[in-house]
XYZ file of C-alpha atoms in Angstrom:
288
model
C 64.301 -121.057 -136.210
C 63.400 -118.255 -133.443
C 66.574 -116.733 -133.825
C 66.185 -116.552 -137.700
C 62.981 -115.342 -137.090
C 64.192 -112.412 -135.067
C 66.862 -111.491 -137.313
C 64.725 -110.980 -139.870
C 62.373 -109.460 -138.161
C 65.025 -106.793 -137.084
C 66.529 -106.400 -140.694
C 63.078 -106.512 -142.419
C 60.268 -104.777 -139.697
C 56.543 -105.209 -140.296
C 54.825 -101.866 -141.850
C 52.884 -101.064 -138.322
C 56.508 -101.080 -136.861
C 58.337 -98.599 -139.658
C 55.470 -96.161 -139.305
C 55.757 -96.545 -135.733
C 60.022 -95.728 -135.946
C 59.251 -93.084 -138.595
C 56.620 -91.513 -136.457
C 58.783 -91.761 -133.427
C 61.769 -90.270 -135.667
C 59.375 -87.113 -136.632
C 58.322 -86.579 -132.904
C 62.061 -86.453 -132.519
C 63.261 -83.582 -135.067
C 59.787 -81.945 -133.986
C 60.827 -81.597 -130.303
C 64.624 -80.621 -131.568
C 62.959 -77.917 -133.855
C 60.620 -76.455 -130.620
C 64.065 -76.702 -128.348
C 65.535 -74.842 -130.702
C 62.766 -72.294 -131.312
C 62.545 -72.030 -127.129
C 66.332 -70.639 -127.066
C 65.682 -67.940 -130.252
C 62.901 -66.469 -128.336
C 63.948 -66.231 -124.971
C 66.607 -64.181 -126.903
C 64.498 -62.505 -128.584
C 62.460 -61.226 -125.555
C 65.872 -60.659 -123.901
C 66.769 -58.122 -126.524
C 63.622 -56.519 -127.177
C 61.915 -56.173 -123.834
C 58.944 -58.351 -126.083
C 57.797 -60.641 -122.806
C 54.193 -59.081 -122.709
C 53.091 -58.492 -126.660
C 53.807 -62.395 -126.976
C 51.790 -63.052 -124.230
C 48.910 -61.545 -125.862
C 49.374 -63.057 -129.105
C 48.785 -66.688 -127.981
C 45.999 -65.446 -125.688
C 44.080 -63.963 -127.962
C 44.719 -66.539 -130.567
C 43.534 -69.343 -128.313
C 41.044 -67.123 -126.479
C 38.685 -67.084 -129.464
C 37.581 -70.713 -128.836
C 34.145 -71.915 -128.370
C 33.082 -75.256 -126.754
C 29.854 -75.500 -127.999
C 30.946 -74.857 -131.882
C 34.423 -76.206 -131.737
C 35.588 -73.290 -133.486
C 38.232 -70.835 -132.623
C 41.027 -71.503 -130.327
C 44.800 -71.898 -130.942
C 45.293 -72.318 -134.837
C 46.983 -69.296 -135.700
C 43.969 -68.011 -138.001
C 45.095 -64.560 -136.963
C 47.756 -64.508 -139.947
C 44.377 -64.297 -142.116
C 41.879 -61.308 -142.726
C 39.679 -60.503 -141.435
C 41.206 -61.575 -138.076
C 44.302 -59.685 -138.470
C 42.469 -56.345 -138.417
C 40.237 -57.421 -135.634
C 40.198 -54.122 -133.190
C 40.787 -56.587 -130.114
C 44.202 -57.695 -131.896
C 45.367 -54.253 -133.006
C 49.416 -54.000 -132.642
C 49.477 -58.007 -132.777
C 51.211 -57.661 -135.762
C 54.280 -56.105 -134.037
C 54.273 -59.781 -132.397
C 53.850 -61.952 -135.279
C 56.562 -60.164 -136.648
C 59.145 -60.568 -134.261
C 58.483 -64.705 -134.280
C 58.300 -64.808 -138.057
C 61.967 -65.335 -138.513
C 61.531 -68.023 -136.003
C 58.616 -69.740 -138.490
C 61.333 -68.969 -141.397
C 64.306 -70.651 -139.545
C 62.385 -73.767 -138.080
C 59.509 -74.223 -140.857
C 58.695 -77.421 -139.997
C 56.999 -76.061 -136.866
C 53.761 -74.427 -136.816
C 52.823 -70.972 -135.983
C 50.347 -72.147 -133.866
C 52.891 -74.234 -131.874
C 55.548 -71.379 -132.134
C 52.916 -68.709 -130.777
C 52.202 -70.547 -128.060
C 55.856 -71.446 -126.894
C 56.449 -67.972 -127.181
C 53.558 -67.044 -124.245
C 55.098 -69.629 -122.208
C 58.707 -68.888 -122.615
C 58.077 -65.006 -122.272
C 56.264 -65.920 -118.618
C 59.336 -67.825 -117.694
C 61.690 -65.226 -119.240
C 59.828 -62.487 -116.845
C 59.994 -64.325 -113.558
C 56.694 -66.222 -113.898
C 55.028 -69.670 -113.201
C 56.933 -72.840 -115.031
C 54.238 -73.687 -117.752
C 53.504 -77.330 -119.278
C 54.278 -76.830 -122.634
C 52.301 -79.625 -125.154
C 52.708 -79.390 -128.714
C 50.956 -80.378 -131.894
C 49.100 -77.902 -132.991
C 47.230 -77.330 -136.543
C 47.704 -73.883 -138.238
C 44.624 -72.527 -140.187
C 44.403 -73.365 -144.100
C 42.899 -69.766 -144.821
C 41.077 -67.343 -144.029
C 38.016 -69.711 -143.808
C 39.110 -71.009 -140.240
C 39.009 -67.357 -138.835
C 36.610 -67.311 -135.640
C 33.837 -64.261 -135.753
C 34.818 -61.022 -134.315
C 33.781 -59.874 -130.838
C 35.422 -63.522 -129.227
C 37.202 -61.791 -126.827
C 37.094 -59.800 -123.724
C 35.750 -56.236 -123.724
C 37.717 -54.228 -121.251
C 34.950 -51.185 -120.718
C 32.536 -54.185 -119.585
C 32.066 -55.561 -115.945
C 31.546 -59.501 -114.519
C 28.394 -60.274 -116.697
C 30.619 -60.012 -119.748
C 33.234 -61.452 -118.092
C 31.487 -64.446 -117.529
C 30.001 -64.569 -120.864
C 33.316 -64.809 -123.044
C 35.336 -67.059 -120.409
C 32.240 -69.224 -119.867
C 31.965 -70.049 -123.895
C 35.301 -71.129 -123.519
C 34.840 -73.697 -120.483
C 36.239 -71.458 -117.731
C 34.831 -71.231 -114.357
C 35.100 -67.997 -112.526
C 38.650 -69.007 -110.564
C 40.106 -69.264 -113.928
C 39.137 -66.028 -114.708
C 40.445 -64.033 -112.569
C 43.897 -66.441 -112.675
C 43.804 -65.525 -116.206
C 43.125 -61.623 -115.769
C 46.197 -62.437 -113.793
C 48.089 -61.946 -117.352
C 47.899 -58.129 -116.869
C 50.667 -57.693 -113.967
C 52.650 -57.651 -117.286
C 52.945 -54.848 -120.125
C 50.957 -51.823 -120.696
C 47.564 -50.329 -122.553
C 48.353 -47.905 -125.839
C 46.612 -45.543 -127.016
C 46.845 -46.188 -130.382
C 45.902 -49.659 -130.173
C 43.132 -50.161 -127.297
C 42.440 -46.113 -126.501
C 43.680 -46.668 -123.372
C 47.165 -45.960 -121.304
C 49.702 -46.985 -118.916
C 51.270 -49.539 -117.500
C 49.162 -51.905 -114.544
C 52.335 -52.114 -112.504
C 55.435 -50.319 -112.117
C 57.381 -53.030 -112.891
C 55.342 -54.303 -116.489
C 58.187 -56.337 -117.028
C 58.179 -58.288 -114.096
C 55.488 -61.672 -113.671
C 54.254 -61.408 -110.164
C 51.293 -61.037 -108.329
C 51.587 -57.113 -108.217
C 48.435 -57.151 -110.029
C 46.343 -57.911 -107.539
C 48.047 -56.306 -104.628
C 47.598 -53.301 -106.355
C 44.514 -53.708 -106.898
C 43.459 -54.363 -103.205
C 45.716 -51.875 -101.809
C 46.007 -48.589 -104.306
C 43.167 -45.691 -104.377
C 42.061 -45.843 -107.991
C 40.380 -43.037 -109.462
C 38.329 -42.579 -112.891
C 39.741 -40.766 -115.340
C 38.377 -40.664 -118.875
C 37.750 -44.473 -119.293
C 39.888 -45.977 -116.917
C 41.211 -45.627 -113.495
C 44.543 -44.271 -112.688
C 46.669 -44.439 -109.440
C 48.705 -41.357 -108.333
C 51.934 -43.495 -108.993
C 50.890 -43.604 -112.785
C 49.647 -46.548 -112.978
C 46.075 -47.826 -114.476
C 43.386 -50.301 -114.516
C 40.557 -50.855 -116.593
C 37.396 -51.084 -115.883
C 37.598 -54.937 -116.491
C 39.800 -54.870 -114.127
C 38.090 -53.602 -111.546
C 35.543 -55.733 -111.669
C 36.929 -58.673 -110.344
C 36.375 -56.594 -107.171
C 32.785 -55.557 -107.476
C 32.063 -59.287 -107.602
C 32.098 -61.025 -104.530
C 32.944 -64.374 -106.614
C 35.510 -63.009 -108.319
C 37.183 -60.405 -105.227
C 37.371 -63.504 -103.343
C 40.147 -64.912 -105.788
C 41.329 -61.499 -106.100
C 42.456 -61.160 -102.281
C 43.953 -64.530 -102.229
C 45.877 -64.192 -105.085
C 46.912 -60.553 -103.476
C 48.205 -62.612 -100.231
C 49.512 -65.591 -101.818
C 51.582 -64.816 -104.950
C 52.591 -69.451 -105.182
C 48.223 -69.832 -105.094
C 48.405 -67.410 -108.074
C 51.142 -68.919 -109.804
C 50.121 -72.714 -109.528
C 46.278 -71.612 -110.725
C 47.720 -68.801 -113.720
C 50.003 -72.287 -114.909
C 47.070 -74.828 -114.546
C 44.774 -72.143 -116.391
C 47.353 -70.605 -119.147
C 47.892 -74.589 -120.064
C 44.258 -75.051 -120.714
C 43.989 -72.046 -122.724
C 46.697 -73.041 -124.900
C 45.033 -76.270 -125.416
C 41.492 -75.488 -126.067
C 40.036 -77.150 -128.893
C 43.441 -79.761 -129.178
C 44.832 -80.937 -126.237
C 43.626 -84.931 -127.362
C 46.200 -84.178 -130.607
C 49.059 -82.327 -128.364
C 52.488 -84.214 -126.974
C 54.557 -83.511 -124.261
C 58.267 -82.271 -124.236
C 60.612 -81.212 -121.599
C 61.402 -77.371 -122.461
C 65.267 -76.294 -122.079
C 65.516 -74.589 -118.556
């Protein structure tokens, strides 16, 4: 009689156990869809030099979260007005559209899920820190779900604002400057933040040149920024990470330790990416 049981049992499963295998099946052709989505973009940023617009799309998607409201945060709302002509995103288009044909070969996936892969593939693509990628993100419906302007960081402001916008998202002040770490990559333009240059001479490159410039290079103001003799720039954001004793301690021991700043940038970049959803979000093992 057991055995009969168990055969039919096997031929005929309860409902709880086919929505369990059909659930496990979609978790399955999810995380073949985001392996497949990993390899288009590393391409991608192999044949476009892309690495550091990418990176700032899923920051400043996810950096418009708020713990207190629960609003904001990783959803892909910036494919909506008004976000998509927020001054803060301006030239974020250029990155959405180089990972829409990504959305229109793997639809199935999310934007929010594919912007996100995209920051962490880029970093790994450029030489940086091994992220934990999660996924399961929600895009926005509409324009409904798009957070308030102002969200994100000012870069003619000092540590006060600092502190302000990292704070609402549930950042202490380690993770703050690990996440200012983002800027040893890519460049300011004119046309998008009215600034210019590149922080490093290598703006390609995800290491902690950053903050060894920082420390080390004689930065001088010029119009609204700083500049170094070797062309390089900072802002004045930037710069305040050292006017803060808080904040310049990080600084120097990310300057003399580039692993510290690597293992903290991973830990924080992972919680960024996750604010607001990492109780929905499942792991996956990312192709090298």
């Amino acid at each position: 009689r057991l055995r009969t049981a168990l055969r039919s049992t096997a031929s005929n499963p309860p409902t709880s156990t086919m929505a369990a295998l059909d659930l496990e099946a979609r978790h399955a052709a999810y995380q073949m869809e985001i392996r497949a989505a990993a390899v288009i973009i590393a391409e991608i940023i192999r044949l476009k030099g892309c690495g550091p617009i990418l990176v700032r799309l899923a920051w400043h998607d996810a950096g418009t979260y708020d713990v207190k409201t629960k609003t904001g945060g990783p959803h892909a709302a910036m494919r909506f007005e008004p976000e998509a002509s927020y001054a803060a995103d301006a030239g974020l288009n250029i990155a959405r559209d180089l990972l829409e044909p990504v959305h229109a070969a793997l639809p199935g996936l999310s934007y929010a899920d594919i912007w996100q892969l995209a920051a962490v593939v880029a970093i790994g693509v450029m030489g940086g820190p091994s992220i934990k990628y999660r996924y399961g993100r929600v895009d926005a419906a509409g324009p409904e779900e798009c957070p308030p302007d102002g969200r994100l960081p000012d870069a003619h402001k000092g540590a006060p604002h600092l502190r302000d916008i990292f704070y609402r998202m549930g950042f202490n002040d380690q993770e703050i400057v690990a996440l200012s770490g983002a800027h040893t990559i890519g460049r300011c333009h004119p046309d998008r933040s009215g600034f210019d240059g590149p922080w490093t001479s290598q703006p390609l490159k995800f290491d902690n040149a950053y903050f060894v410039d920082m420390v080390n290079k004689n930065w001088a103001a010029q119009n609204e920024q700083f500049e170094s003799k070797d062309g390089t720039m900072m802002l004045p954001s930037d710069l305040a990470l050292l006017s803060d004793s808080s904040f310049a301690k990080t600084v120097h021991a990310y300057a003399s330790d580039e692993k510290l700043f690597f293992k903290d940038f991973a830990a924080a970049f992972k919680k960024l990416q996750e604010l607001g959803c990492e109780k929905q979000l499942s792991d996956i093992e990312l192709p090298p």
